[in-house]
Tab-separated table of C-alpha atoms in Angstrom:
chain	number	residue	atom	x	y	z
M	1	UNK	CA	-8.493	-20.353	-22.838
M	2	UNK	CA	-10.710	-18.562	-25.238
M	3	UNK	CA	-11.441	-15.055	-24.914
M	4	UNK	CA	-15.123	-15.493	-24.332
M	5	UNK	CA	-14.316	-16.885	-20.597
M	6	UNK	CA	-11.932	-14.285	-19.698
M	7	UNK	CA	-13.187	-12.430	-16.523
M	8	UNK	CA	-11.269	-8.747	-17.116
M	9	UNK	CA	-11.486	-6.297	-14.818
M	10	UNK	CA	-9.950	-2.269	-15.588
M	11	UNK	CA	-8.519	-0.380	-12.443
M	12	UNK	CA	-8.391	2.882	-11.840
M	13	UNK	CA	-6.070	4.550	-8.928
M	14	UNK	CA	-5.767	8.136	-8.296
M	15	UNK	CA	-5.691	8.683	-4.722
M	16	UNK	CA	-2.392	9.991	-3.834
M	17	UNK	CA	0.106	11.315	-6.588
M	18	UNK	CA	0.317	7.995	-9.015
M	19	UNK	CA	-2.032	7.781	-11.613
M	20	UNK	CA	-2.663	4.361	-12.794
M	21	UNK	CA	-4.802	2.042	-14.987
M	22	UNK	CA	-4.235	-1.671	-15.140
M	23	UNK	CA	-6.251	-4.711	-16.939
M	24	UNK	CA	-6.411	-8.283	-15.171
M	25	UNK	CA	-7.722	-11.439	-16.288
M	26	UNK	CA	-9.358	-12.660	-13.071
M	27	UNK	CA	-9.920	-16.102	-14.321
M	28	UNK	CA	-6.122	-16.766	-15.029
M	29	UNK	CA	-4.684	-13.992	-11.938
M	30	UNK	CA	-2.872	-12.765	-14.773
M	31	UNK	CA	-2.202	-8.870	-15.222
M	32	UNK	CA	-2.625	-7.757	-18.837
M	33	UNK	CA	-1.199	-4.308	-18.192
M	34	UNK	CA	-0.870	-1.794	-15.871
M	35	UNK	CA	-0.103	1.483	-16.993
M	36	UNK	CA	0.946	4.291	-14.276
M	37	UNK	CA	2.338	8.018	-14.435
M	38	UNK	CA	4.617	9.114	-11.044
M	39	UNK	CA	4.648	12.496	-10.876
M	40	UNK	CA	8.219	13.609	-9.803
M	41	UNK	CA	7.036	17.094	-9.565
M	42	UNK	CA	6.561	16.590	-5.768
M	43	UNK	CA	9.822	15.819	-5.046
M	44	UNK	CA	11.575	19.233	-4.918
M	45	UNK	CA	9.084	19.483	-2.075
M	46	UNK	CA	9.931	16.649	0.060
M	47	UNK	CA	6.419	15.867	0.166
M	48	UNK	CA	3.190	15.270	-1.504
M	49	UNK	CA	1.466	18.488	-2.963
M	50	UNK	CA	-2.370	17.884	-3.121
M	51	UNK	CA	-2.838	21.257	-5.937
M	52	UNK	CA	0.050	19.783	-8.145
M	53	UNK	CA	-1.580	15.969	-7.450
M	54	UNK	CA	-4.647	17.383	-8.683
M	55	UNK	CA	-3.412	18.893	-11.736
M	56	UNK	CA	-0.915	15.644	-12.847
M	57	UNK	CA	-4.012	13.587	-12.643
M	58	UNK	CA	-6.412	15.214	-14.694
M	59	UNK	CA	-3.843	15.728	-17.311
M	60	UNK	CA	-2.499	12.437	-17.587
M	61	UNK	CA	-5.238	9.755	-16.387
M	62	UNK	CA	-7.268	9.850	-20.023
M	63	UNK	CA	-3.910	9.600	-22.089
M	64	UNK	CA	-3.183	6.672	-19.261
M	65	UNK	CA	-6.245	5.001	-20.336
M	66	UNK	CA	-5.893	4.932	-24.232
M	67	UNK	CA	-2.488	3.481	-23.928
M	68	UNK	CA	-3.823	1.023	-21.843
M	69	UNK	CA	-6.209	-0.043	-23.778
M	70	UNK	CA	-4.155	0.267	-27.566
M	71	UNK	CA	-1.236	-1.868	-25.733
M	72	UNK	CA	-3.357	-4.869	-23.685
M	73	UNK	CA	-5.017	-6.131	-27.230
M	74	UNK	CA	-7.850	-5.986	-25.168
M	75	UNK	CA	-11.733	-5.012	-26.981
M	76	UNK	CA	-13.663	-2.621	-25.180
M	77	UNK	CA	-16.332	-5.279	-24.795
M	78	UNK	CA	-14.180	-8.062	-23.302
M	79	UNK	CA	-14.491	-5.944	-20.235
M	80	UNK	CA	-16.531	-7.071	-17.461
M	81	UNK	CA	-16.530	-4.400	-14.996
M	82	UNK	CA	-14.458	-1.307	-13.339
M	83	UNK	CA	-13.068	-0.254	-10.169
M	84	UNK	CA	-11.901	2.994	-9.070
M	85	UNK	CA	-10.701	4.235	-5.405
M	86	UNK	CA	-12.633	6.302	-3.726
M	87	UNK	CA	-10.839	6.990	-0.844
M	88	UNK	CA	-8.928	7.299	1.807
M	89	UNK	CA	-7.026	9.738	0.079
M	90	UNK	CA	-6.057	13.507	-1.445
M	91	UNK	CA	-9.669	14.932	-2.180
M	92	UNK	CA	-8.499	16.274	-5.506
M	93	UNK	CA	-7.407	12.943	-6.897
M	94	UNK	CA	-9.604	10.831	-6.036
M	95	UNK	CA	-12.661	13.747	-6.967
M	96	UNK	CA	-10.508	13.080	-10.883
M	97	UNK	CA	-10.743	9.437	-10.572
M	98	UNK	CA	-14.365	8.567	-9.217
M	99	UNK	CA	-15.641	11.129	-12.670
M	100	UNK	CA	-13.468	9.731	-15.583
M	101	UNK	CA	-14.242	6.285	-14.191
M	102	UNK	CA	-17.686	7.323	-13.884
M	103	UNK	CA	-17.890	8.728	-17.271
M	104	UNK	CA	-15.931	5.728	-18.609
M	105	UNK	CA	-18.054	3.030	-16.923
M	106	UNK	CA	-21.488	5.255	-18.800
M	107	UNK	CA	-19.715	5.081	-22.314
M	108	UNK	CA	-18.684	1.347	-22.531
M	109	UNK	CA	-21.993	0.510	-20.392
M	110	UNK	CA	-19.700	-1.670	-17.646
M	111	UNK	CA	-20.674	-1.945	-14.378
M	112	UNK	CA	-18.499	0.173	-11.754
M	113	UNK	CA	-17.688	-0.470	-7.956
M	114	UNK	CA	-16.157	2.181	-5.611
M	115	UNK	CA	-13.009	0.901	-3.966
M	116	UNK	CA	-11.493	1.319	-0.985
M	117	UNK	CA	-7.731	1.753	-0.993
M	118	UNK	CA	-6.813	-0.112	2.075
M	119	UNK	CA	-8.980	-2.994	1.643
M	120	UNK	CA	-7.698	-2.968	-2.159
M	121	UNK	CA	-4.411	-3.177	-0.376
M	122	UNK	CA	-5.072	-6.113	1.521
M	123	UNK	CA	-6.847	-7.926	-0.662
M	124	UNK	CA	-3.885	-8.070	-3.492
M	125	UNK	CA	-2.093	-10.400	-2.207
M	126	UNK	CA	-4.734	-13.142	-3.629
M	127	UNK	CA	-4.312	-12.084	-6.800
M	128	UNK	CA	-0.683	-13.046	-6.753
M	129	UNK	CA	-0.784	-16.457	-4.674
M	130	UNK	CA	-3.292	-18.777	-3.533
M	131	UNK	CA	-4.213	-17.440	-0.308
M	132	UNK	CA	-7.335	-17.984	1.157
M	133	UNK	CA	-9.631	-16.114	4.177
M	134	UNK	CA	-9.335	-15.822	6.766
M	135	UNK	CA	-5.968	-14.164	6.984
M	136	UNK	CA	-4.210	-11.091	9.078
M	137	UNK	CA	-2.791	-8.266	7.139
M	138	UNK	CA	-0.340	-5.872	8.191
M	139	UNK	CA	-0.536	-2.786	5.371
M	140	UNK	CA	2.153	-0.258	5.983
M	141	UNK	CA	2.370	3.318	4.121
M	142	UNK	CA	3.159	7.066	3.906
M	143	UNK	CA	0.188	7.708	5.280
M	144	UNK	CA	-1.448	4.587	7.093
M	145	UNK	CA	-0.561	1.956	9.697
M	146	UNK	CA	-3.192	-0.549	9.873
M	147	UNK	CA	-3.506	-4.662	11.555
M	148	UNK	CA	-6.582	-6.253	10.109
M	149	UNK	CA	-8.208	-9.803	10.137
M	150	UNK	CA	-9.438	-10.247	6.717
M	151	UNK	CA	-12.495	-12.474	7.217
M	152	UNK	CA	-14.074	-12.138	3.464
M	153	UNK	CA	-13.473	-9.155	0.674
M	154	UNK	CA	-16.651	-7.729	2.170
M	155	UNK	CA	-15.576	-8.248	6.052
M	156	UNK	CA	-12.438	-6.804	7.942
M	157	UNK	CA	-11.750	-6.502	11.388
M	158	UNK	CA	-9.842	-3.640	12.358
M	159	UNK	CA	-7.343	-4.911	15.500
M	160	UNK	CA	-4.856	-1.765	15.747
M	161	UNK	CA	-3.905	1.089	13.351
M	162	UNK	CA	-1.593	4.310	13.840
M	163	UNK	CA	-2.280	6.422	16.106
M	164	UNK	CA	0.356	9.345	14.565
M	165	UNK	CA	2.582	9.184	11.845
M	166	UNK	CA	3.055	6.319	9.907
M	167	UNK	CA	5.879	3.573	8.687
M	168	UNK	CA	6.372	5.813	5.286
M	169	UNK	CA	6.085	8.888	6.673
M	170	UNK	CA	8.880	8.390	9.005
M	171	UNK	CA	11.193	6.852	6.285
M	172	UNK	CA	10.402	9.730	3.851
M	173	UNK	CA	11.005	12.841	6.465
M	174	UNK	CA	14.410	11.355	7.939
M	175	UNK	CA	15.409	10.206	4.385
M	176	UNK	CA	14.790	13.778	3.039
M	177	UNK	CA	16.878	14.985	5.879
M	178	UNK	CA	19.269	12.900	4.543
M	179	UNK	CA	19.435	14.147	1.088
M	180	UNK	CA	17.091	11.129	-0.728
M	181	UNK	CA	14.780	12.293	-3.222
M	182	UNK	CA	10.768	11.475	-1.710
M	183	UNK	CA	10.037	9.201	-1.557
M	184	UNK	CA	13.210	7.927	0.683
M	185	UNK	CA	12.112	4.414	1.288
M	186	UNK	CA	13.992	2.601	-1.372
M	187	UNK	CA	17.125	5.065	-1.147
M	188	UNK	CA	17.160	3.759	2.882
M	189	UNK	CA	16.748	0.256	2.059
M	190	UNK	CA	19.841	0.483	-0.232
M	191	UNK	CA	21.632	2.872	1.988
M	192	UNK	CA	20.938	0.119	5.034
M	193	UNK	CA	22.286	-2.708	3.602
M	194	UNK	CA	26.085	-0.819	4.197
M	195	UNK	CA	25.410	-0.101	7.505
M	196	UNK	CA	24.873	-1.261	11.595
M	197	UNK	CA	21.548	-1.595	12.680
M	198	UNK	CA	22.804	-1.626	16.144
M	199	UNK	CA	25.120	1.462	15.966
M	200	UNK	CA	22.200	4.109	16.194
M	201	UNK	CA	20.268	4.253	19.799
M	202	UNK	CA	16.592	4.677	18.505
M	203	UNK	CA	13.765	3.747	20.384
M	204	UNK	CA	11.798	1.198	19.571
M	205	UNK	CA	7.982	2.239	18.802
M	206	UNK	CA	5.032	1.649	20.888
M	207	UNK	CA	6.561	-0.959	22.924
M	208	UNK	CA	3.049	-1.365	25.388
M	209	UNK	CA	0.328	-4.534	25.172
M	210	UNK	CA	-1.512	-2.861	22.357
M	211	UNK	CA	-2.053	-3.258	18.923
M	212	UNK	CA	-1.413	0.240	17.656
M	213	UNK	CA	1.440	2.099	16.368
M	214	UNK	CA	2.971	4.999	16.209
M	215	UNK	CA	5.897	6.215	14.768
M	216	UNK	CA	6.251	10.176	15.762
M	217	UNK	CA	8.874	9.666	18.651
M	218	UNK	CA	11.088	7.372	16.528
M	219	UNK	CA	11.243	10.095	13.700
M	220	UNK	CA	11.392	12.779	16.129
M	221	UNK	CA	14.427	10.667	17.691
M	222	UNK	CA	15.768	9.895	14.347
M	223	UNK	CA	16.254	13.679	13.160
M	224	UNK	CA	17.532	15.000	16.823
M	225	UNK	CA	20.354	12.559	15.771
M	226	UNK	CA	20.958	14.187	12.566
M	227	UNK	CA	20.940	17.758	13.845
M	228	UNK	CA	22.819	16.544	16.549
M	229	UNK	CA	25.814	15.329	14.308
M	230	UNK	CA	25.306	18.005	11.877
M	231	UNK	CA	23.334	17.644	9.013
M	232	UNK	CA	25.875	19.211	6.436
M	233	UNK	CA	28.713	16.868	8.014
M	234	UNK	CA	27.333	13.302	8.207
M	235	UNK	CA	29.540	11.219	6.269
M	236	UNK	CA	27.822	8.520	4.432
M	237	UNK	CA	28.936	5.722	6.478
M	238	UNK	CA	26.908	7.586	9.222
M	239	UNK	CA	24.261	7.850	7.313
M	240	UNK	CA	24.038	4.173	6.341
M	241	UNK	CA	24.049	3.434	9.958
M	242	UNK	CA	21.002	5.600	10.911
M	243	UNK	CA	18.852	4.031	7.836
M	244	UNK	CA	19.715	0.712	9.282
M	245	UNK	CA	19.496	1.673	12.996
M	246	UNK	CA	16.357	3.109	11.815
M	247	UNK	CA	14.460	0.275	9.423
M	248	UNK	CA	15.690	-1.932	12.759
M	249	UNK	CA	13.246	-0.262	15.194
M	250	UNK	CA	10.657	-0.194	12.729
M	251	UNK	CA	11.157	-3.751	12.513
M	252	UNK	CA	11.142	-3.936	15.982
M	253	UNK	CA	8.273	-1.978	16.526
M	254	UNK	CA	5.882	-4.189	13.944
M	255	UNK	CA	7.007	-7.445	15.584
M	256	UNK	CA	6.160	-6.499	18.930
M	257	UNK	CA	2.587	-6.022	17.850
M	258	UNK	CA	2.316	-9.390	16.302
M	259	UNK	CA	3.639	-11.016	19.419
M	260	UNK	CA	1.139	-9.007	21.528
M	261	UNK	CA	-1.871	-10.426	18.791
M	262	UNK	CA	-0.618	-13.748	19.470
M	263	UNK	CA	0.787	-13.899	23.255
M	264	UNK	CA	-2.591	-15.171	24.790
M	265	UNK	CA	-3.852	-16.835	21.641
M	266	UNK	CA	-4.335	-20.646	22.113
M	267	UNK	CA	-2.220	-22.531	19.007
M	268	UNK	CA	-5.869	-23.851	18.045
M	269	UNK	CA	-6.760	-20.643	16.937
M	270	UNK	CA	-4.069	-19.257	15.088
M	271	UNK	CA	-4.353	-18.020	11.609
M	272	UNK	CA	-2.833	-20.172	8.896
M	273	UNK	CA	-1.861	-16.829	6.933
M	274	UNK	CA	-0.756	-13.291	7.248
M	275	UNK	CA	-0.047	-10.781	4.596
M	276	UNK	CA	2.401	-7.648	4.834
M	277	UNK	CA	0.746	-5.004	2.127
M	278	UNK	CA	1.337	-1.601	1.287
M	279	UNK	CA	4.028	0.549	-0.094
M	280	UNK	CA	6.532	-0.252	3.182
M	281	UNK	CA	5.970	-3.810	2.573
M	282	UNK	CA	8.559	-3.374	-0.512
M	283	UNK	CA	10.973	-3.499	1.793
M	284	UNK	CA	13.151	-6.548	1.712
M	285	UNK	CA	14.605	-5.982	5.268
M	286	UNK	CA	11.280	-5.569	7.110
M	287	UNK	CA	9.803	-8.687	5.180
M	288	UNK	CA	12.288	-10.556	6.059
M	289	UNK	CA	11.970	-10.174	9.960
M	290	UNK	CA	8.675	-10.376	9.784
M	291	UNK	CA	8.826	-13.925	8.076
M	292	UNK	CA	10.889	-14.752	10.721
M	293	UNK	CA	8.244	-13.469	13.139
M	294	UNK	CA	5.636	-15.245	12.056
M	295	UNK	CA	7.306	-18.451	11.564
M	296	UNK	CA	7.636	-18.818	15.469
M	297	UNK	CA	3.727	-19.094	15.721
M	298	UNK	CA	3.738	-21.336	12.414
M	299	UNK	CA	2.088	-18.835	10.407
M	300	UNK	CA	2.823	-18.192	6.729
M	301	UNK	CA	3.594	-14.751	5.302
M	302	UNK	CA	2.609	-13.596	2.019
M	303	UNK	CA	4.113	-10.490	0.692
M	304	UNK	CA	3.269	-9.082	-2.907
M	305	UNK	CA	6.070	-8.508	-5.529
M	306	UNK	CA	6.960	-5.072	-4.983
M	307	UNK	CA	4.972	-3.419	-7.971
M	308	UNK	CA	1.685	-4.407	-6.192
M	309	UNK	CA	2.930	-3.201	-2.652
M	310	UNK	CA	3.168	0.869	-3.784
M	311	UNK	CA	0.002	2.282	-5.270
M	312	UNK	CA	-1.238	1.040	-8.248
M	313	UNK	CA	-4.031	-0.665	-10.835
M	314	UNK	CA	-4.007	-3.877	-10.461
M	315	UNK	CA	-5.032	-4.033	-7.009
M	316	UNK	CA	-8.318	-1.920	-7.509
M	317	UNK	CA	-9.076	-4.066	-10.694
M	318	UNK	CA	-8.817	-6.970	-8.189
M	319	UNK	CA	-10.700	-5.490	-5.802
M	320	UNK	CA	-13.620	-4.935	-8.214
M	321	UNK	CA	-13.245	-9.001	-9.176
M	322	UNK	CA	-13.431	-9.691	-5.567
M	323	UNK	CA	-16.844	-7.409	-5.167
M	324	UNK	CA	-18.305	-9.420	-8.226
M	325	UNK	CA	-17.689	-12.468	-6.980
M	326	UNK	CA	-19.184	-11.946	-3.774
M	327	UNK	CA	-22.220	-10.255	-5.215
M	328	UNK	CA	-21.905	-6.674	-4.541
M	329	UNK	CA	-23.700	-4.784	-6.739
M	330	UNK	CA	-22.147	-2.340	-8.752
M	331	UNK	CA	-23.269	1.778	-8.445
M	332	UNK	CA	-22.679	4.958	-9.665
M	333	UNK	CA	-24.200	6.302	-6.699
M	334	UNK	CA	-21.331	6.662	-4.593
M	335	UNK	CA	-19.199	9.917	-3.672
M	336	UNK	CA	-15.150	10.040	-2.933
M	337	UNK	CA	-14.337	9.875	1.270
M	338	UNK	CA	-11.415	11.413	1.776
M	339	UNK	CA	-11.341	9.547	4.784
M	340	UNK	CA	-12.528	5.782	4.911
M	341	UNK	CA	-11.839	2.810	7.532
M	342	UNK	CA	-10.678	-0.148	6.260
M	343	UNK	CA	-13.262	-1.969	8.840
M	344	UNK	CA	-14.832	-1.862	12.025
């Protein structure tokens, strides 16, 4: 295909503590390249620091971008438009973000779309399969819980979201108790697959007729284990057995929700798709019983490729495609929200 009918889009995510840039070629759902900086500086705090977030984005976001565009062989003018997240998110970053993209978008004269993270999120998945609305998305992360009917890019229908702490946050604060490095939720996945998901007694979240979540008493349950055992003493075969106790009520927990959406559901009106999105859905455990889940009410699941489930590019670069398409006008006229539903 000739470069004259390539529809590229240039993301731009800074709304927690990864900074990252990607190019996609809409037209052929191909990325071109994502760049992204994870600053490791948090780490020895077991937790997200918004000053240092702040500071590792406006250092490395403009060096992001040149590299991004010297390494995709892409010309300045092949590009169609911009996205950048606006929020939800850390103030500071996403304050970075929405004025280098703004300044960027006023120097290459390219149209520029605010983005919302969580609908970015959700909307990823059709960039890597064919997967078309309406569809249910489950979006699991450090900071959000969220179970949406995606009706259009433009329309989502909020059913149930967290009502504490979230999927990530729980895996990160038991994991750091542990002695993973934040954030824990790969270290768990790996230390899970060596333990007994049964050998733990951990409740199982949020187990009424809602839709919600929360996930405060099974990480408040999860680290009374740990100081009841001893923190210094666990050995690591207990430790396997708590991350797999643990990812087994989360499981748990996220089923029971979809079985509540579809207990009084006639078959007639079930979707035909549902997506599992967000940084938690890189988990290979949790996919997997959700597939399971959702293949009892003949529904597929669609789960992106781990690089496009944790914060990055490619999915606000999407996201600006998608707003094209539809006919959303671009703006500049648009200020970060910290805070920002995904729908109504």
């Amino acid at each position: 295909m000739s470069n004259t009918k390539r529809q590229i889009f240039l993301g731009i995510e800074t709304s927690c503590d990864d900074t990252a840039v990607a190019l996609i070629d809409a037209t052929e759902k191909s990325v071109l390249k994502h760049c992204i900086h994870q600053q490791v500086e948090h780490q020895s705090f077991g937790g997200v620091v918004p000053d240092l977030a702040f500071k590792g984005h406006s250092k490395h976001l403009p060096n992001l971008l040149n590299t991004l565009l010297r390494s995709a062989c892409v010309d300045k003018d092949e590009i169609k438009g911009i996205g950048v997240t606006a929020g939800p998110g850390l103030a500071g970053g996403l304050l970075v973000g929405v004025m280098f993209a703004k300044g960027v978008s006023i120097a290459l004269k390219k149209p520029l779309w605010a983005i919302n993270h969580l609908q970015a999120h959700a909307l990823v998945p059709r960039l890597c399969d064919d997967l078309e609305f309406p569809y249910l998305a489950l979006l699991f992360s450090g900071g959000h819980c969220e179970f949406v009917v995606v009706y259009s890019a433009t329309e989502f229908y909020l059913l149930g979201y967290g009502l504490d702490d979230a999927a990530g946050e729980c895996l990160d604060k038991v994991g750091r108790r542990l002695g993973f490095s934040f954030p824990a939720g790969a270290a768990i996945e790996v230390a899970a697959k060596m333990g007994d998901p049964l050998s733990v007694p951990l409740p199982i979240p949020m187990r009424d007729k809602s839709l919600n979540f929360s996930f405060s008493g099974l990480k408040s349950a999860a680290l009374r284990w740990i100081n009841i055992e001893g923190e210094k003493k666990l050995s690591f075969e207990k430790k396997a057995n708590l991350c797999a106790s643990l990812q087994y009520a989360i499981g748990q927990g996220i089923q029971k929700k979809v079985e509540n959406f579809f207990e009084n559901l006639p078959q007639e009106s079930h979707p035909r798709a549902a997506v599992f999105c967000g940084g938690v859905a890189a988990n290979q455990y949790l996919k997997n019983m959700l597939e399971e889940c959702f293949s009892q009410y003949n529904v597929r699941l669609f789960t992106p490729p781990p690089k496009f489930c944790t914060d990055n590019g490619m999915m606000v670069a999407w996201n600006a495609y998608e707003k094209y398409q539809a006919g959303i006008a671009p703006s500049m006229n648009f200020s970060i929200r910290a805070r920002w539903p995904i729908g109504v």
